[in-house]
XYZ file of C-alpha atoms in Angstrom:
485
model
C 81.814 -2.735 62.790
C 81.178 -1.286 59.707
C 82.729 -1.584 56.458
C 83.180 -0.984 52.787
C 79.708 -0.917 50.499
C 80.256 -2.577 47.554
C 77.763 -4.975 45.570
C 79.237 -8.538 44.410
C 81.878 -10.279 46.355
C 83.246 -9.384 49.719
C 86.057 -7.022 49.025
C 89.590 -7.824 51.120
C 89.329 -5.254 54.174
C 90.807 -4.389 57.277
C 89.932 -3.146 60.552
C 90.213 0.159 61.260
C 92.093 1.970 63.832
C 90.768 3.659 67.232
C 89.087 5.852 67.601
C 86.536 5.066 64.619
C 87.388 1.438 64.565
C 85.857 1.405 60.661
C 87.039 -1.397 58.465
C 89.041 -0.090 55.246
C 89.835 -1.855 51.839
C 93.289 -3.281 51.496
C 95.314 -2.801 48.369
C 94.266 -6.518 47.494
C 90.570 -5.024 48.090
C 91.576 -2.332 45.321
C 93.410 -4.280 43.199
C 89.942 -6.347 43.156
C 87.365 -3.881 42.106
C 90.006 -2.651 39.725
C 90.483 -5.547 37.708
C 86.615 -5.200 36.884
C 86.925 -1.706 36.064
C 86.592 -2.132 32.504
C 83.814 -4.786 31.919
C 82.229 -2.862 34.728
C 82.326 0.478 32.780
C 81.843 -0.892 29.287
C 78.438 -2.495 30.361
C 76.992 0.480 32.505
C 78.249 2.942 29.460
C 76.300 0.482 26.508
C 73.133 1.003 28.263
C 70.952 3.622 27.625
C 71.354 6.943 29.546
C 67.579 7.398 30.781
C 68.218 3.460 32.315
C 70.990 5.094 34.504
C 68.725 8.501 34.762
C 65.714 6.517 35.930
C 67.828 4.342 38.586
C 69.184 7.971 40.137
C 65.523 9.064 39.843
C 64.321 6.243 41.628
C 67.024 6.246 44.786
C 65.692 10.234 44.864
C 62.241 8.761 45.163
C 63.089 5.832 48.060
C 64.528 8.909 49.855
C 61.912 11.441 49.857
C 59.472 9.072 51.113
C 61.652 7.499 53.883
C 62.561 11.042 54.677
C 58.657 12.150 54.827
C 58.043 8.745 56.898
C 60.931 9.819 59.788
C 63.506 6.919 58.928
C 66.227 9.333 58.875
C 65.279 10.572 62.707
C 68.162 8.661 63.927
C 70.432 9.497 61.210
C 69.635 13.210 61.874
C 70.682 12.817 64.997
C 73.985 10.946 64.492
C 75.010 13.948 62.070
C 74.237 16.307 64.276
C 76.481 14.477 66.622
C 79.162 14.588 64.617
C 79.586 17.702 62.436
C 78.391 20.428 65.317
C 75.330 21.271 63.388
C 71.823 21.476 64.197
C 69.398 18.863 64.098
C 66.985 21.107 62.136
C 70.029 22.065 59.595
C 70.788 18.293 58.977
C 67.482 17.809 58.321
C 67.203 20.648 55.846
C 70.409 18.745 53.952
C 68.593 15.511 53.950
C 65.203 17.492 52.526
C 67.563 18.699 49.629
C 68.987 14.647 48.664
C 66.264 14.051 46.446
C 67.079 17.209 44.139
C 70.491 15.611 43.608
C 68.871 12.417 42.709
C 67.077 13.585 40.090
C 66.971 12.654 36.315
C 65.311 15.931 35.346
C 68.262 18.088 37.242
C 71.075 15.774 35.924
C 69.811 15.746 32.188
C 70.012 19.603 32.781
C 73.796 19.417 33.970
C 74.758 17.245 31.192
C 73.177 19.286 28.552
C 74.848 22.534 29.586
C 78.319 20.570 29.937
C 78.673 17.787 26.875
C 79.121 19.026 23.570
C 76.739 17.377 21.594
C 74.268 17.091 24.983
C 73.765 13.908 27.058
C 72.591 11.754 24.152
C 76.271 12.317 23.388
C 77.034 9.791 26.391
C 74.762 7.097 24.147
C 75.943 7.701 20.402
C 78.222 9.582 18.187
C 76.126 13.256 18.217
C 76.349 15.777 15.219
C 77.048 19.018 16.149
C 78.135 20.417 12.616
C 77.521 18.963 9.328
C 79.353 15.327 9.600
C 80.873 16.247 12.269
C 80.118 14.072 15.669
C 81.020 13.737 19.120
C 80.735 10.751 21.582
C 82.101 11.092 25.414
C 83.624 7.605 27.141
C 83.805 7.384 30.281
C 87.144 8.167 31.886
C 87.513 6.605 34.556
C 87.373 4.271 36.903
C 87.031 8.085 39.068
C 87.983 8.115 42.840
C 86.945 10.804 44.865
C 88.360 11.607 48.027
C 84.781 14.079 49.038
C 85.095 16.854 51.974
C 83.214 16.851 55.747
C 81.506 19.839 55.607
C 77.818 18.753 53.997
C 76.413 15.661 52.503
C 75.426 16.895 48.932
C 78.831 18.026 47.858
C 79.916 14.293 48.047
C 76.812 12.960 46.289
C 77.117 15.285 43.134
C 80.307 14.082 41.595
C 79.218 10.446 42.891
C 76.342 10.464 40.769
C 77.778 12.411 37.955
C 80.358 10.167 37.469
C 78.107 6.758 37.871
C 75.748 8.625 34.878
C 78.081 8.985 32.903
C 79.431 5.003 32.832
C 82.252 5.399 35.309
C 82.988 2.520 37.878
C 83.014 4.957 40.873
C 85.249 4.839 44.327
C 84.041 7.232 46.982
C 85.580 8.248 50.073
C 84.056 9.709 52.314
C 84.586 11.996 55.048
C 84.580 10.102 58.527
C 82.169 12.761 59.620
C 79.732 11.984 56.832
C 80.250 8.257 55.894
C 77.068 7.152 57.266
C 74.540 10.244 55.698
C 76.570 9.305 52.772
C 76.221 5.191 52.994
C 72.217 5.703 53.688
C 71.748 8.084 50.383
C 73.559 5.253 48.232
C 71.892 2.173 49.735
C 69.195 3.455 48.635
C 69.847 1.915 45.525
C 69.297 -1.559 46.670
C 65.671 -0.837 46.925
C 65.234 0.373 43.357
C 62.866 -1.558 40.834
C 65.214 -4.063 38.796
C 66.718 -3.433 35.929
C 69.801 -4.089 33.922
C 70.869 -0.265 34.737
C 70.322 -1.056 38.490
C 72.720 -3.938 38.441
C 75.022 -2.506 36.429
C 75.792 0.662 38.617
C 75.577 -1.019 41.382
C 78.707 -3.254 40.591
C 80.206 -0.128 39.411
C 80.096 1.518 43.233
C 82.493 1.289 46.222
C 82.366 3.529 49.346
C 85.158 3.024 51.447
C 86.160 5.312 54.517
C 90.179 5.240 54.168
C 92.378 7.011 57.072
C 95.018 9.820 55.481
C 98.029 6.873 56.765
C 96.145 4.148 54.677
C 98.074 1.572 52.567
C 95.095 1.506 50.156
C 94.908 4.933 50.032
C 98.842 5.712 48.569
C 97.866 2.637 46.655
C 95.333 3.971 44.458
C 96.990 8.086 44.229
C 100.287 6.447 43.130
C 100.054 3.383 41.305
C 96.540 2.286 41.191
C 94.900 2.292 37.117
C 92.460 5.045 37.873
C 91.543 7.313 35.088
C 89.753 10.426 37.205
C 90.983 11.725 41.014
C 88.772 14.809 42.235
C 89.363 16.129 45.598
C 87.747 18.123 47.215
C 89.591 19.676 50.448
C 92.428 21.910 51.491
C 95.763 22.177 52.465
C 97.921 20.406 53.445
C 96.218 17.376 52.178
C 95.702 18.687 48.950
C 99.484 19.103 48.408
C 100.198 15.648 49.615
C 97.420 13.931 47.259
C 98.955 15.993 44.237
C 102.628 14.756 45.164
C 101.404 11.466 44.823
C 99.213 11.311 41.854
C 102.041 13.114 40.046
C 104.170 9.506 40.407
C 101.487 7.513 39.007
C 102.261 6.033 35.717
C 98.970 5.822 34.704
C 99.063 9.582 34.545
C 95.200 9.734 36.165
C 93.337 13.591 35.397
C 94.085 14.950 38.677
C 90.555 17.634 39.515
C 90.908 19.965 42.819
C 87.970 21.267 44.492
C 90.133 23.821 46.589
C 88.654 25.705 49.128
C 87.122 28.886 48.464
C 84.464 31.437 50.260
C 81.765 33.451 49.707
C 81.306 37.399 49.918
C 78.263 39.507 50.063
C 77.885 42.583 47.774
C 75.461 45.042 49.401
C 74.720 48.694 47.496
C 73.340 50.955 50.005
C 70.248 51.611 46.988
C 69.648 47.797 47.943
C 69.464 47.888 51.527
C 66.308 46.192 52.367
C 64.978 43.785 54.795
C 64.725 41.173 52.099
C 68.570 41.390 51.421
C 69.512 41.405 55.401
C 67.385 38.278 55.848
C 69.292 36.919 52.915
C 72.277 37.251 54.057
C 71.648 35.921 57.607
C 70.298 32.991 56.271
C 72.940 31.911 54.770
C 75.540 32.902 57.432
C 73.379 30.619 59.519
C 73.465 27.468 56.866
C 76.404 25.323 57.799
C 77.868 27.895 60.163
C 79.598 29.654 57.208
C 81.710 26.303 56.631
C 80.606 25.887 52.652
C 82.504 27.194 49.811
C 79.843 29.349 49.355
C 78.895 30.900 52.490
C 79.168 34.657 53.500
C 82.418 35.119 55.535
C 82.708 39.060 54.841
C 80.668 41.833 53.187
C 81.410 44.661 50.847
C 78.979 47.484 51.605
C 79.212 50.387 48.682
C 77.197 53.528 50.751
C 78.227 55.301 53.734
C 78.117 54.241 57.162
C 75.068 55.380 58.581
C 73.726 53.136 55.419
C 75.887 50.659 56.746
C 74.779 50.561 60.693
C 71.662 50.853 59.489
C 71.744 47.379 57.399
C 73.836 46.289 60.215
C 71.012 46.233 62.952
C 68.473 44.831 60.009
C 70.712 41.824 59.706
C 71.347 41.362 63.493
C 67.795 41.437 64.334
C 67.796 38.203 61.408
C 70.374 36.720 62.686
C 68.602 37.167 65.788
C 65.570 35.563 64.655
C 66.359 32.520 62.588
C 69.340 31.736 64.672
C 66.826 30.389 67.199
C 65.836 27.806 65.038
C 69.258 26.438 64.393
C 71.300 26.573 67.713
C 74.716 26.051 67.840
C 76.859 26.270 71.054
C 80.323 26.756 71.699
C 82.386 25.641 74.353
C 83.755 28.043 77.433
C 87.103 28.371 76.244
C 85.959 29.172 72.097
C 83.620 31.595 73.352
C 85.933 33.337 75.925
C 88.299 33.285 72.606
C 85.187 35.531 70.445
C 84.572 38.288 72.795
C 88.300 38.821 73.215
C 88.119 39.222 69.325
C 85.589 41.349 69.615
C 86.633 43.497 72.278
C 90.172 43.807 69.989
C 88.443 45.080 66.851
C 86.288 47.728 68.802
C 89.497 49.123 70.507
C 90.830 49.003 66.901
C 88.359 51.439 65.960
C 85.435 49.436 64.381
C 81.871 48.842 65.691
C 80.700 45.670 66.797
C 77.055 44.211 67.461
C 77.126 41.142 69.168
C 74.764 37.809 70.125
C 73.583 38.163 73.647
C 73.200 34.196 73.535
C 75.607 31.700 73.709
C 73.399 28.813 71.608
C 73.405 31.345 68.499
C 76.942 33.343 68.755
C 76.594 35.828 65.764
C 78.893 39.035 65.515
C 78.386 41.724 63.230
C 81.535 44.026 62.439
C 81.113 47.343 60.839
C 84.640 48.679 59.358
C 85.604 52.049 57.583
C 87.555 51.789 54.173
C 89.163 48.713 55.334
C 89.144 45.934 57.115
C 89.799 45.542 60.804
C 90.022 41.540 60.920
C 93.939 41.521 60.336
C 95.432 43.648 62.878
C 93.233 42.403 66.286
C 94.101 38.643 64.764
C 97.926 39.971 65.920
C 96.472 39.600 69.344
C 94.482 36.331 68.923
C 95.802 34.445 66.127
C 93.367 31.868 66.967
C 90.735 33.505 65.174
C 91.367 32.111 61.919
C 88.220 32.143 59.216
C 87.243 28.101 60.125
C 87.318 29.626 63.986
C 84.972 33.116 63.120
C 81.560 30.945 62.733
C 77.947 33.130 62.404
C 80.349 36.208 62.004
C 80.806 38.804 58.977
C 82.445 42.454 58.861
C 81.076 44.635 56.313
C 84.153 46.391 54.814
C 82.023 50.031 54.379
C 83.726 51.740 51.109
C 82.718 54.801 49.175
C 82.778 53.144 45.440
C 82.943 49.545 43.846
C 86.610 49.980 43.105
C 87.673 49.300 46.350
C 85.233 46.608 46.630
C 86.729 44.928 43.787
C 90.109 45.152 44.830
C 89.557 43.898 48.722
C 87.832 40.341 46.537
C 90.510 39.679 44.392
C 93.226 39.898 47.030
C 90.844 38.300 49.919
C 92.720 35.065 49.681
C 96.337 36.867 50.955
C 94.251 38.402 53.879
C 96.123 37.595 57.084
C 92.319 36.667 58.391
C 91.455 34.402 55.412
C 94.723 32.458 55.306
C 93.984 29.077 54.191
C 90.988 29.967 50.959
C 92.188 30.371 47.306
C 90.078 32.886 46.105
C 86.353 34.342 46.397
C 83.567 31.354 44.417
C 80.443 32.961 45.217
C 79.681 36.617 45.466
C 75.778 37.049 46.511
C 74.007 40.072 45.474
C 71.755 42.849 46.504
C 72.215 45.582 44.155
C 69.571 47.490 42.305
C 68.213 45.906 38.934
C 69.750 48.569 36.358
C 73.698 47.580 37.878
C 73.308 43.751 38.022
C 74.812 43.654 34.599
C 77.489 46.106 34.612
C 78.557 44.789 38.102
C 78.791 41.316 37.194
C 81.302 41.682 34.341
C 83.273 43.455 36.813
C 83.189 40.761 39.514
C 84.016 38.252 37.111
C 87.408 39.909 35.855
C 88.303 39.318 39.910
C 88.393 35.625 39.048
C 84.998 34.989 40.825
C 82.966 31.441 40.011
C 79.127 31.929 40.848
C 77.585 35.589 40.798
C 73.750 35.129 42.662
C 71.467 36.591 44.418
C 72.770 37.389 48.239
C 69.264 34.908 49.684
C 70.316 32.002 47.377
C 74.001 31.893 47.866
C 73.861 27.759 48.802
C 71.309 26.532 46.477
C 72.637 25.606 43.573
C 71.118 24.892 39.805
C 71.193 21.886 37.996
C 73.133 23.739 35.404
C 75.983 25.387 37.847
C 79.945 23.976 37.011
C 81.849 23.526 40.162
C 84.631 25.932 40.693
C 84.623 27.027 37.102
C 84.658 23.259 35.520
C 81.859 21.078 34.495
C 82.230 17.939 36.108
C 80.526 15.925 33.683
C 83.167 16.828 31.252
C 86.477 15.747 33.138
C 84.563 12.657 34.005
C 84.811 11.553 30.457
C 86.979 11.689 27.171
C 85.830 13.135 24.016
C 85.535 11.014 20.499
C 85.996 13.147 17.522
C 84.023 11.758 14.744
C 84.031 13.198 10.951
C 82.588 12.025 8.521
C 83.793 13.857 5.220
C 87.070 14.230 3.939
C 87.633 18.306 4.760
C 90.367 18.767 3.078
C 89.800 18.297 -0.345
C 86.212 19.726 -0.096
C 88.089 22.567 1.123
C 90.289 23.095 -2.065
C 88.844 25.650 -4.264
């Protein structure tokens, strides 16, 4: 059976229910890595930021290599098992781990979110004249990470051990183990003080939604930091809870949000329709960021014609990641589709049932609403390798149908649009992208690159980095009577 990761004593555990049968930490278990928290965090945080960097750097290292070796094979195929993705697209996440764990990409993330720049971490850092700033780490940080993807989890898990936090993880039952294999990595890392002190300062625990431990640490536990990432109704429940802790933890939501493509009939090219297919193929449109509808600014001959460019894609690198759904979900999908072409838009369809895209071309508006009255089963979690391009005359309409996607009977369940992806001509990037960002939009990119993300990117609008610690305010001059004519 497996169990809780930690490094130093065995924590208190228990075993898990069926079906998964995992052992869980008790509230004693808690309690225990707790009442470390602060020796824990005081030594990682006194020791200097490239000996955390390079211990990050290393685990990145350990993993490429087993990676390139095949040692993940069997992982691969346990994750494919479990999450309903291909073996090739798990193995595409597990090519990306080591750009995570790298020192180069997190120095770049903690420049662009510290004020005073990741020395700041180390010592008091001027920014002005005699005027310093030092950031402490917050925590101890729990994070309660989502299903959907491996490196989602391992970015705030890293951030947060950087920056001096001790560090409880919990991972997705779907996940646990991709997760668990990254972090072990650790264990075959050079020695060092750095090594020894994060590794005391990490717990992974898998904790069921009805676990003791679990209300123990949202509602009384002496956690500084809680990020979740997830969606309703969890995310009400967690937020209930955390709100009758005393020790007042920072409580940071990673809701869920979507992705829409942008497409300017100027731009239509077979560049931007492999783009976009691509990334409706990545995860089966389940990331934050992934392409679940399509403006298209032109007019609809424009539009059919990027329309059969982007089938034929979806077409062709669909065969390389094949996903299959069951009688009954399938059965479901051409209903659906057969609803919105009686409802007057056009469809294009998958003739195979291992790569089930659909393509749906609407006028002015869109059609997705009004045939879901029929099959309400069609929700957006339910409408995987499918997109309707919404085909409207100008980019005020565009604008309008982002900012009020999330009260869309058909995307019920998102707050709000993160990522918009691009294909526009050069001279309207700029004068487009101030007027996607007044619609409350997080990540404006290129309509090909709409997963990847930079080292520099916030999440959702906030640098995690920064909630992971506190500021110190440091001056060194008295202001005010310098200040006194």
């Amino acid at each position: 059976m497996k169990g809780p990761y930690h490094y130093g004593e065995p924590l208190d555990q228990v075993e898990g229910n069926p079906p998964h049968r995992m052992a869980e930490l008790t509230i004693k278990g808690v309690d225990q890595v707790l009442a470390t928290s602060s020796v824990v965090q005081d030594e990682l945080s006194s020791l200097s930021l490239q000996s955390r960097l390079d211990v990050i750097d290393a685990m990145g290292k350990v993993w490429y290599h087993d990676h390139e070796e095949g040692a993940y094979d069997g992982l691969r195929a346990e994750l494919a098992k479990g999450t309903g993705y291909s073996e090739n697209l798990i193995d595409l996440e597990l090519s990306l781990v080591p750009s995570v764990l790298s020192a180069s990409n997190m120095e770049r993330n903690l420049m662009a979110s510290l004020i005073g720049g990741p020395m700041a971490l180390e010592r008091f850092k001027e920014v002005d004249a005699d005027e310093s700033f030092l950031h402490r780490p917050a925590g101890p940080v729990f994070i309660i990470s989502s299903g959907n993807s491996i490196v989602p989890t391992l970015i705030p898990t890293v951030l947060s051990l950087v920056t001096g936090n001790m560090t409880l993880l919990k991972p997705s039952l779907v996940n646990f183990e991709g997760v668990l294999a990254v972090l072990r990595t650790i264990e075959r890392v050079p020695p060092t003080l750095a090594k020894e002190a994060m590794r005391r300062a990490l717990v992974v625990s898998y904790l069921s939604h009805d676990s003791p431990a679990l209300d123990h640490i949202l509602t009384r536990s002496a956690v500084g930091v809680i990020n979740f990432w997830g969606g309703e109704p969890a995310r009400s429940v967690v937020a209930k809870k955390v709100a009758e802790n005393r020790h007042r933890p920072r409580l940071i939501i990673n809701g869920p949000l979507t992705g829409v493509a942008w497409v300017e009939q100027e731009a239509v090219t077979e560049d931007a329709a492999d783009g976009l297919a691509l990334n409706m193929l990545l995860y089966d449109q389940q990331l934050c960021s992934s392409p679940t509808a399509c403006v298209f600014v032109g007019d609809m001959a424009k539009a059919k014609d990027f329309a059969s460019k982007l089938a034929h894609h979806l077409d062709r690198i669909g065969e390389d990641f094949p996903m299959s759904l069951d009688e009954g979900r399938l059965f479901a999908l051409n209903n659906y589709r057969r609803a919105l072409q009686l409802g007057g838009a056009s469809v294009l369809s998958s003739k195979r049932a291992e790569n089930p895209w659909t393509v749906v071309i609407s006028k002015g508006r869109s059609s997705l609403a009004n045939a879901m009255v029929q099959f309400p089963g069609m929700v957006l979690h339910a409408r995987r390798r499918f997109i309707e391009l919404v085909v409207l005359e100008d980019e005020v309409g565009g604008l309008r149908f982002i900012a009020g996607l999330s009260s869309d009977q058909a995307f019920q369940g998102i707050d709000k649009v993160q990522t918009v992806g691009l294909a526009v001509p050069d001279d309207r990037q700029e004068l487009i992208s101030h007027s996607l960002a007044r619609t409350g939009v997080y990540r404006i990119v290129p309509v090909g690159d709409m997963y990847m993300r930079s080292a520099l990117e916030p999440y959702d609008g906030i640098s995690l980095a920064l909630p992971f610690t506190y500021t110190v305010y440091r001056r060194d001059r008295n202001r005010l009577t310098e200040d006194v004519p």
